[in-house]
């Protein structure tokens, strides 16, 4: 279907037909949810062996009694798991609690308020603070900035990662830009994996940017491949080559590997950054939940175990992504109604409608009982200037539910597009 070629009469006829299809969905009283990217119960069950896995043996490899206080860096074996997950040295890893988002929030707070390299390095002492946000991006990254009163500067995503010409030009021109968010593998929501050239250029940003600049490298989907492991160029090695080790903070977690609410989070950084972070952390906690760290390591003792486990996740997730992509292909291939990515991993399919259509499509879907992430959520302050990006999260519904939800989705996108064309 090419809306741009349709006559007003054809548009009217189409609108009537689609409105009837939509009403038929409304009448079914559906209650389906394609919003948050969380694992399905079937995926969570893959890690149920966590329960009781310690069998009363709470001793870590070095003899630590994990039930007690202490161990701010995390258990050595948990640091090794984080290292295997993120492709870094275990000595550079700090193991936190159940959420990498917490570590990211805390790291940004420290950089802003206390200074990772001592009080004089605090961003807040240097006037206005801005952060680069590739868009569409992860809404919770934006919320962190919003809450800390940090300005967000958007940069478009391309097929190889953020638009690096723009990133470099912005950083060279504006020393008040202090950080950049990155989801380098299966980016939320576009599914893009940063190219080797992008990774190399990001490692070089520390030499272009002003004092105290940090990349927040949120590698949330490091091993979340649907079709076999896809390597990501090592940002640590690129930084080592370029002498910019202090400019990148890396994050990851087992939230979407084991049980999402009781995963283990990791941060990897240079000694300078970890030192600054731990001065803060030491005031917050006497130590993380090492019992959970030990349970997690017993379930996933090495990289082979981790990859075998992720293969089982892929077997659950891949058919769901196939339903989404097959439905989009069947309805929108060769049309001017939308564009989307074909991710090989992660949790999302990012769909761009024609400009000015996304919020109407999301509202129509809600009326038909299909919840979608609010249009605009993938942009700072919830504002998509072109009102066109919709994030589809297919992990939770069953396959039959997803089939129906996607039929509703395509109907709503078509109806909203036709109405916009009639109005415009
Ligand atoms: N980063 C990204 C890019 C995510 O998509 C998510 C989960 N939706 C998180 C971080 C949250 O991770 P955690 O559970 O470790 O806080």
Coordinates of N, CA, C and O and ligand atoms in Angstrom, one line a residue, residues 36-37 98-102 104 138 140-141 183 188 218 220-221 252-256 260 264-265 348 391, ligand 1:
X36 N 6.5 -3.4 28.3 CA 7.9 -3.4 28.9 C 8.6 -4.7 28.4 O 8.1 -5.7 28.2
X37 N 10.0 -4.5 28.2 CA 10.8 -5.6 27.8 C 11.2 -6.4 29.0 O 12.3 -6.2 29.6
X98 N 20.9 -5.9 42.6 CA 20.1 -6.6 41.6 C 19.9 -5.8 40.3 O 19.2 -6.3 39.4
X99 N 20.4 -4.6 40.3 CA 20.0 -3.7 39.1 C 21.1 -2.9 38.6 O 21.7 -2.1 39.3
X100 N 21.4 -3.1 37.3 CA 22.5 -2.2 36.7 C 22.0 -0.8 36.5 O 22.8 0.1 36.5
X101 N 20.6 -0.6 36.5 CA 20.1 0.7 36.4 C 20.5 1.5 37.6 O 20.8 2.7 37.6
X102 N 20.4 0.8 38.8 CA 20.8 1.5 40.0 C 22.3 1.9 39.9 O 22.6 3.0 40.3
X104 N 24.0 2.6 37.3 CA 24.1 3.7 36.4 C 23.7 5.0 37.0 O 24.3 6.1 36.8
X138 N 16.6 4.4 25.5 CA 16.0 3.8 26.6 C 15.4 4.8 27.6 O 16.1 5.6 28.1
X140 N 14.5 4.9 30.6 CA 14.9 5.1 32.0 C 16.3 5.8 32.0 O 16.6 6.4 33.0
X141 N 17.1 5.7 31.0 CA 18.3 6.6 30.9 C 17.9 8.0 31.0 O 18.5 8.8 31.7
X183 N 23.8 2.1 24.4 CA 23.4 0.7 24.5 C 24.0 0.0 23.3 O 23.4 0.0 22.2
X188 N 18.5 -0.6 22.8 CA 17.0 -0.4 23.2 C 16.6 0.9 22.6 O 17.1 1.9 23.1
X218 N 26.1 0.9 28.5 CA 25.1 0.0 29.1 C 24.9 -1.2 28.2 O 24.1 -1.3 27.3
X220 N 23.5 -4.0 28.3 CA 22.4 -4.8 28.9 C 22.1 -6.0 28.1 O 21.6 -7.0 28.6
X221 N 22.5 -6.1 26.8 CA 22.1 -7.2 26.0 C 23.3 -7.9 25.4 O 23.3 -8.4 24.2
X252 N 26.4 -3.9 33.1 CA 25.7 -5.1 32.6 C 25.0 -5.8 33.8 O 25.2 -5.4 34.9
X253 N 24.2 -6.8 33.5 CA 23.6 -7.5 34.6 C 23.0 -8.8 34.1 O 23.0 -9.1 32.9
X254 N 22.7 -9.7 35.1 CA 22.0 -10.9 34.8 C 20.5 -10.8 34.9 O 19.8 -11.9 34.8
X255 N 20.0 -9.6 34.9 CA 18.5 -9.5 35.0 C 17.8 -10.2 34.0 O 16.7 -10.8 34.2
X256 N 18.2 -10.1 32.7 CA 17.5 -10.8 31.7 C 18.2 -12.1 31.3 O 18.2 -12.5 30.1
X260 N 14.6 -11.7 36.6 CA 14.8 -10.3 36.3 C 14.8 -9.5 37.6 O 15.6 -8.5 37.7
X264 N 22.1 -10.0 39.2 CA 23.3 -9.4 39.7 C 23.8 -8.4 38.7 O 23.9 -8.7 37.5
X265 N 24.1 -7.2 39.2 CA 24.5 -6.2 38.3 C 26.1 -5.9 38.4 O 26.7 -6.2 39.5
X348 N 13.5 -5.9 21.7 CA 12.6 -5.0 21.1 C 12.6 -5.0 19.5 O 13.6 -5.3 18.9
X391 N 7.8 1.4 20.2 CA 8.7 0.3 20.6 C 7.8 -0.9 20.9 O 6.9 -0.9 21.7
Ligands
LIG1 N1 19.5 -1.1 30.4 C1 18.8 -1.4 29.3 C2 19.2 -0.9 28.0 C3 17.6 -2.1 29.5 O1 16.8 -2.3 28.4 C4 17.2 -2.5 30.8 C5 15.9 -3.3 31.1 N2 14.8 -2.9 30.3 C6 18.1 -2.2 31.8 C7 19.2 -1.5 31.6 C8 17.7 -2.6 33.3 O2 18.7 -3.5 33.7 P1 18.7 -4.0 35.3 O3 17.5 -4.9 35.5 O4 20.0 -4.6 35.4 O5 18.5 -2.7 36.1

